[in-house]
PDB file of C-alpha atoms in Angstrom:
ATOM      1  CA  MET A   1     127.863  97.018 119.043  1.00 82.00           C
ATOM      2  CA  GLU A   2     126.136  93.643 118.973  1.00 91.00           C
ATOM      3  CA  THR A   3     122.467  93.860 117.977  1.00 94.00           C
ATOM      4  CA  SER A   4     119.820  91.216 117.428  1.00 95.00           C
ATOM      5  CA  LEU A   5     116.103  90.564 117.328  1.00 96.00           C
ATOM      6  CA  ILE A   6     114.598  87.914 119.580  1.00 95.00           C
ATOM      7  CA  LEU A   7     111.447  86.318 118.186  1.00 93.00           C
ATOM      8  CA  VAL A   8     109.063  85.721 121.095  1.00 90.00           C
ATOM      9  CA  ARG A   9     105.937  83.586 121.206  1.00 81.00           C
ATOM     10  CA  PRO A  10     104.005  82.710 124.362  1.00 73.00           C
ATOM     11  CA  GLY A  11     104.784  79.180 125.537  1.00 72.00           C
ATOM     12  CA  SER A  12     107.575  78.713 122.988  1.00 73.00           C
ATOM     13  CA  GLN A  13     111.301  78.946 122.927  1.00 75.00           C
ATOM     14  CA  LYS A  14     112.830  82.194 121.773  1.00 83.00           C
ATOM     15  CA  ARG A  15     114.764  82.559 118.530  1.00 90.00           C
ATOM     16  CA  GLU A  16     117.617  85.053 118.211  1.00 92.00           C
ATOM     17  CA  VAL A  17     118.352  86.682 114.861  1.00 94.00           C
ATOM     18  CA  PRO A  18     121.719  88.485 114.840  1.00 94.00           C
ATOM     19  CA  LEU A  19     121.855  91.733 112.865  1.00 94.00           C
ATOM     20  CA  ASN A  20     125.343  91.729 111.375  1.00 90.00           C
ATOM     21  CA  ARG A  21     124.614  93.919 108.357  1.00 94.00           C
ATOM     22  CA  ALA A  22     124.285  97.677 108.117  1.00 96.00           C
ATOM     23  CA  ARG A  23     120.851  97.122 106.495  1.00 97.00           C
ATOM     24  CA  SER A  24     118.480  94.158 106.825  1.00 97.00           C
ATOM     25  CA  VAL A  25     115.084  93.932 105.144  1.00 98.00           C
ATOM     26  CA  ILE A  26     112.192  92.056 106.752  1.00 98.00           C
ATOM     27  CA  GLY A  27     109.532  90.775 104.381  1.00 97.00           C
ATOM     28  CA  ARG A  28     108.114  87.800 102.544  1.00 96.00           C
ATOM     29  CA  ARG A  29     110.217  88.053  99.357  1.00 96.00           C
ATOM     30  CA  ASP A  30     112.923  85.465  98.841  1.00 95.00           C
ATOM     31  CA  ASP A  31     115.656  88.117  98.782  1.00 95.00           C
ATOM     32  CA  CYS A  32     114.793  89.554 102.242  1.00 96.00           C
ATOM     33  CA  GLN A  33     117.394  88.953 104.955  1.00 95.00           C
ATOM     34  CA  ILE A  34     114.667  88.120 107.482  1.00 96.00           C
ATOM     35  CA  ARG A  35     112.009  86.282 105.508  1.00 96.00           C
ATOM     36  CA  ILE A  36     108.496  85.831 106.893  1.00 95.00           C
ATOM     37  CA  PRO A  37     106.386  84.138 104.193  1.00 95.00           C
ATOM     38  CA  LEU A  38     102.952  85.140 105.488  1.00 95.00           C
ATOM     39  CA  ASN A  39     100.280  87.100 103.618  1.00 94.00           C
ATOM     40  CA  SER A  40     100.028  89.649 106.449  1.00 95.00           C
ATOM     41  CA  VAL A  41     103.688  90.587 105.831  1.00 97.00           C
ATOM     42  CA  SER A  42     104.473  92.725 102.781  1.00 98.00           C
ATOM     43  CA  ARG A  43     107.029  91.618 100.200  1.00 97.00           C
ATOM     44  CA  GLN A  44     109.457  94.197 101.594  1.00 98.00           C
ATOM     45  CA  HIS A  45     107.810  95.164 104.863  1.00 98.00           C
ATOM     46  CA  CYS A  46     110.433  97.184 106.735  1.00 98.00           C
ATOM     47  CA  GLU A  47     114.166  97.668 107.015  1.00 98.00           C
ATOM     48  CA  LEU A  48     116.504  97.748 109.987  1.00 98.00           C
ATOM     49  CA  VAL A  49     119.464 100.095 109.685  1.00 97.00           C
ATOM     50  CA  ARG A  50     122.534 100.038 111.927  1.00 94.00           C
ATOM     51  CA  ASP A  51     124.496 103.262 112.084  1.00 91.00           C
ATOM     52  CA  GLY A  52     127.263 102.953 114.667  1.00 85.00           C
ATOM     53  CA  ASP A  53     125.581 102.256 118.011  1.00 82.00           C
ATOM     54  CA  ARG A  54     122.172 103.279 116.675  1.00 93.00           C
ATOM     55  CA  LEU A  55     119.533 100.886 115.301  1.00 97.00           C
ATOM     56  CA  SER A  56     116.438 102.162 113.541  1.00 98.00           C
ATOM     57  CA  VAL A  57     113.457 100.680 111.717  1.00 98.00           C
ATOM     58  CA  ARG A  58     111.751 102.159 108.665  1.00 98.00           C
ATOM     59  CA  ASP A  59     108.477 100.904 107.207  1.00 98.00           C
ATOM     60  CA  LEU A  60     108.773 100.321 103.455  1.00 98.00           C
ATOM     61  CA  GLY A  61     105.144 101.122 102.621  1.00 97.00           C
ATOM     62  CA  SER A  62     103.768  97.893 104.065  1.00 97.00           C
ATOM     63  CA  SER A  63     100.036  97.192 103.842  1.00 95.00           C
ATOM     64  CA  ASN A  64      99.562  96.324 107.526  1.00 96.00           C
ATOM     65  CA  GLY A  65     102.165  98.598 109.091  1.00 97.00           C
ATOM     66  CA  THR A  66     105.191  98.196 111.320  1.00 98.00           C
ATOM     67  CA  TYR A  67     104.708  98.611 115.064  1.00 98.00           C
ATOM     68  CA  VAL A  68     107.109  99.526 117.851  1.00 98.00           C
ATOM     69  CA  ASN A  69     105.674  99.034 121.332  1.00 96.00           C
ATOM     70  CA  GLN A  70     102.176  98.786 119.792  1.00 95.00           C
ATOM     71  CA  LYS A  71     102.445 102.122 117.995  1.00 97.00           C
ATOM     72  CA  LYS A  72     102.417 102.231 114.220  1.00 97.00           C
ATOM     73  CA  VAL A  73     105.627 103.831 112.977  1.00 98.00           C
ATOM     74  CA  VAL A  74     107.041 105.049 109.691  1.00 98.00           C
ATOM     75  CA  GLU A  75     110.573 105.396 111.022  1.00 98.00           C
ATOM     76  CA  GLN A  76     111.907 105.153 114.554  1.00 98.00           C
ATOM     77  CA  VAL A  77     115.121 104.662 116.491  1.00 98.00           C
ATOM     78  CA  LEU A  78     114.963 101.392 118.424  1.00 98.00           C
ATOM     79  CA  ASN A  79     116.097 100.988 122.010  1.00 97.00           C
ATOM     80  CA  ALA A  80     117.051  97.849 123.905  1.00 96.00           C
ATOM     81  CA  GLY A  81     113.869  96.087 125.032  1.00 96.00           C
ATOM     82  CA  ASP A  82     111.583  97.646 122.422  1.00 97.00           C
ATOM     83  CA  LEU A  83     108.976  95.346 120.889  1.00 96.00           C
ATOM     84  CA  LEU A  84     108.953  95.280 117.077  1.00 97.00           C
ATOM     85  CA  ALA A  85     105.850  93.753 115.454  1.00 97.00           C
ATOM     86  CA  VAL A  86     105.836  92.756 111.785  1.00 97.00           C
ATOM     87  CA  GLY A  87     102.583  91.021 110.911  1.00 94.00           C
ATOM     88  CA  PRO A  88     101.920  88.443 113.644  1.00 92.00           C
ATOM     89  CA  CYS A  89     105.622  88.188 114.555  1.00 93.00           C
ATOM     90  CA  VAL A  90     106.923  90.046 117.581  1.00 94.00           C
ATOM     91  CA  PHE A  91     110.615  90.617 118.231  1.00 96.00           C
ATOM     92  CA  VAL A  92     112.353  92.044 121.285  1.00 96.00           C
ATOM     93  CA  VAL A  93     115.223  94.329 120.304  1.00 97.00           C
ATOM     94  CA  ARG A  94     118.513  93.369 121.984  1.00 96.00           C
ATOM     95  CA  ILE A  95     121.339  95.892 121.859  1.00 95.00           C
ATOM     96  CA  GLY A  96     124.664  95.273 123.583  1.00 93.00           C
ATOM     97  CA  GLY A  97     123.257  92.216 125.385  1.00 93.00           C
ATOM     98  CA  LYS A  98     120.341  94.168 126.877  1.00 95.00           C
ATOM     99  CA  PRO A  99     117.807  93.148 127.904  1.00 95.00           C
ATOM    100  CA  ALA A 100     119.533  90.058 129.263  1.00 91.00           C
ATOM    101  CA  GLU A 101     116.274  88.339 130.258  1.00 89.00           C
ATOM    102  CA  ILE A 102     113.344  88.197 127.862  1.00 85.00           C
ATOM    103  CA  ASP A 103     109.826  87.126 128.746  1.00 78.00           C
ATOM    104  CA  PRO A 104     108.405  84.843 126.028  1.00 72.00           C
ATOM    105  CA  ASN A 105     104.965  86.321 126.786  1.00 75.00           C
ATOM    106  CA  SER A 106     106.142  89.814 125.814  1.00 72.00           C
ATOM    107  CA  GLY A 107     105.023  88.947 122.279  1.00 66.00           C
ATOM    108  CA  MET A 108     101.431  89.395 123.415  1.00 68.00           C
ATOM    109  CA  LEU A 109     102.265  92.993 124.340  1.00 63.00           C
ATOM    110  CA  GLY A 110     104.072  93.747 121.100  1.00 58.00           C
ATOM    111  CA  ALA A 111     101.388  92.763 118.632  1.00 61.00           C
ATOM    112  CA  ALA A 112      99.480  95.486 116.866  1.00 62.00           C
ATOM    113  CA  PRO A 113      96.531  96.533 119.042  1.00 58.00           C
ATOM    114  CA  THR A 114      93.058  95.487 117.999  1.00 52.00           C
ATOM    115  CA  SER A 115      90.135  97.872 118.273  1.00 46.00           C
ATOM    116  CA  GLY A 116      88.968  98.442 121.826  1.00 44.00           C
ATOM    117  CA  GLU A 117      92.126  96.953 123.312  1.00 41.00           C
ATOM    118  CA  ARG A 118      94.146  98.902 125.873  1.00 38.00           C
ATOM    119  CA  THR A 119      97.565  99.725 124.477  1.00 38.00           C
ATOM    120  CA  PRO A 120     100.271  99.117 127.090  1.00 37.00           C
ATOM    121  CA  SER A 121     102.915 101.795 127.233  1.00 38.00           C
ATOM    122  CA  GLN A 122     106.588 101.173 126.557  1.00 39.00           C
ATOM    123  CA  ALA A 123     107.183 101.283 130.311  1.00 37.00           C
ATOM    124  CA  ASP A 124     104.507  98.581 130.824  1.00 36.00           C
ATOM    125  CA  ALA A 125     106.168  96.286 128.287  1.00 35.00           C
ATOM    126  CA  LYS A 126     109.631  96.694 129.789  1.00 34.00           C
ATOM    127  CA  THR A 127     108.361  96.293 133.351  1.00 28.00           C
ATOM    128  CA  ILE A 128     106.413  93.139 132.595  1.00 28.00           C
ATOM    129  CA  SER A 129     109.273  91.690 130.541  1.00 29.00           C
ATOM    130  CA  SER A 130     111.843  92.321 133.242  1.00 27.00           C
ATOM    131  CA  LYS A 131     109.814  90.699 136.037  1.00 28.00           C
ATOM    132  CA  VAL A 132     109.325  87.275 134.430  1.00 28.00           C
ATOM    133  CA  PRO A 133     112.404  85.065 134.049  1.00 27.00           C
ATOM    134  CA  ALA A 134     113.228  83.794 130.574  1.00 30.00           C
ATOM    135  CA  ALA A 135     112.057  80.235 129.924  1.00 29.00           C
ATOM    136  CA  GLY A 136     114.322  77.742 128.210  1.00 29.00           C
ATOM    137  CA  PRO A 137     117.468  78.199 126.176  1.00 28.00           C
ATOM    138  CA  LEU A 138     117.701  79.967 122.867  1.00 29.00           C
ATOM    139  CA  VAL A 139     117.126  77.708 119.901  1.00 30.00           C
ATOM    140  CA  ASP A 140     120.387  76.436 118.426  1.00 29.00           C
ATOM    141  CA  ALA A 141     121.416  78.499 115.387  1.00 30.00           C
ATOM    142  CA  ASN A 142     121.509  75.356 113.224  1.00 28.00           C
ATOM    143  CA  GLU A 143     118.060  74.158 114.245  1.00 30.00           C
ATOM    144  CA  GLY A 144     115.196  74.666 111.787  1.00 32.00           C
ATOM    145  CA  SER A 145     112.643  77.365 112.454  1.00 36.00           C
ATOM    146  CA  SER A 146     109.541  75.530 111.223  1.00 34.00           C
ATOM    147  CA  GLU A 147     108.072  75.581 114.736  1.00 37.00           C
ATOM    148  CA  PHE A 148     107.678  79.337 114.323  1.00 40.00           C
ATOM    149  CA  GLY A 149     105.723  79.030 111.084  1.00 46.00           C
ATOM    150  CA  PHE A 150     108.351  80.888 109.034  1.00 51.00           C
ATOM    151  CA  ASP A 151     112.044  80.928 108.441  1.00 53.00           C
ATOM    152  CA  PHE A 152     114.913  83.338 108.547  1.00 55.00           C
ATOM    153  CA  ASP A 153     116.358  83.376 105.072  1.00 46.00           C
ATOM    154  CA  LEU A 154     119.765  84.876 105.608  1.00 40.00           C
ATOM    155  CA  ASP A 155     121.796  83.013 102.997  1.00 40.00           C
ATOM    156  CA  ASP A 156     122.952  85.621 100.532  1.00 39.00           C
ATOM    157  CA  ASP A 157     126.446  86.615  99.403  1.00 43.00           C
ATOM    158  CA  ASP A 158     127.393  88.078 102.782  1.00 45.00           C
ATOM    159  CA  ASP A 159     129.121  85.175 104.558  1.00 40.00           C
ATOM    160  CA  SER A 160     129.515  87.202 107.758  1.00 43.00           C
ATOM    161  CA  GLN A 161     125.751  86.823 108.347  1.00 37.00           C
ATOM    162  CA  PRO A 162     125.005  83.424 109.913  1.00 33.00           C
ATOM    163  CA  LYS A 163     122.623  81.075 108.137  1.00 33.00           C
ATOM    164  CA  LEU A 164     119.706  80.099 110.324  1.00 31.00           C
TER     165      LEU A 164
END
């Protein structure tokens, strides 16, 4: 089953990161498959594991936590449309082409809640995301990611994983 993460930022284009490996680590270390070189992201922050049609995330003891739909998680199965927050970066989980439309403003819903803030439920996030049409095309896979303030460092020995 085809799975990917869609980086979303309000007012920006979206960036799709295909998940072609059984295990992908998100973090700021150079050897992470999805590299986010920001101090708020741990060296090895979390891992994504594909097992058949199932995708799950597991926090790797990060300092600031891993969030799914604004809830801090240690380990959780991900569903299509879930919002995964790692540091300031918010990704929409796409599984089997769903959700087809992604609201670039959904990133505001996926960030870790701050004190006193209302935490939208998973239903709120999916409802809001599905009502607003997606803006603009996905960024070309060969285009640099500097506009997002970090890069996807996917160039290791596995040639089946595209280089972004």
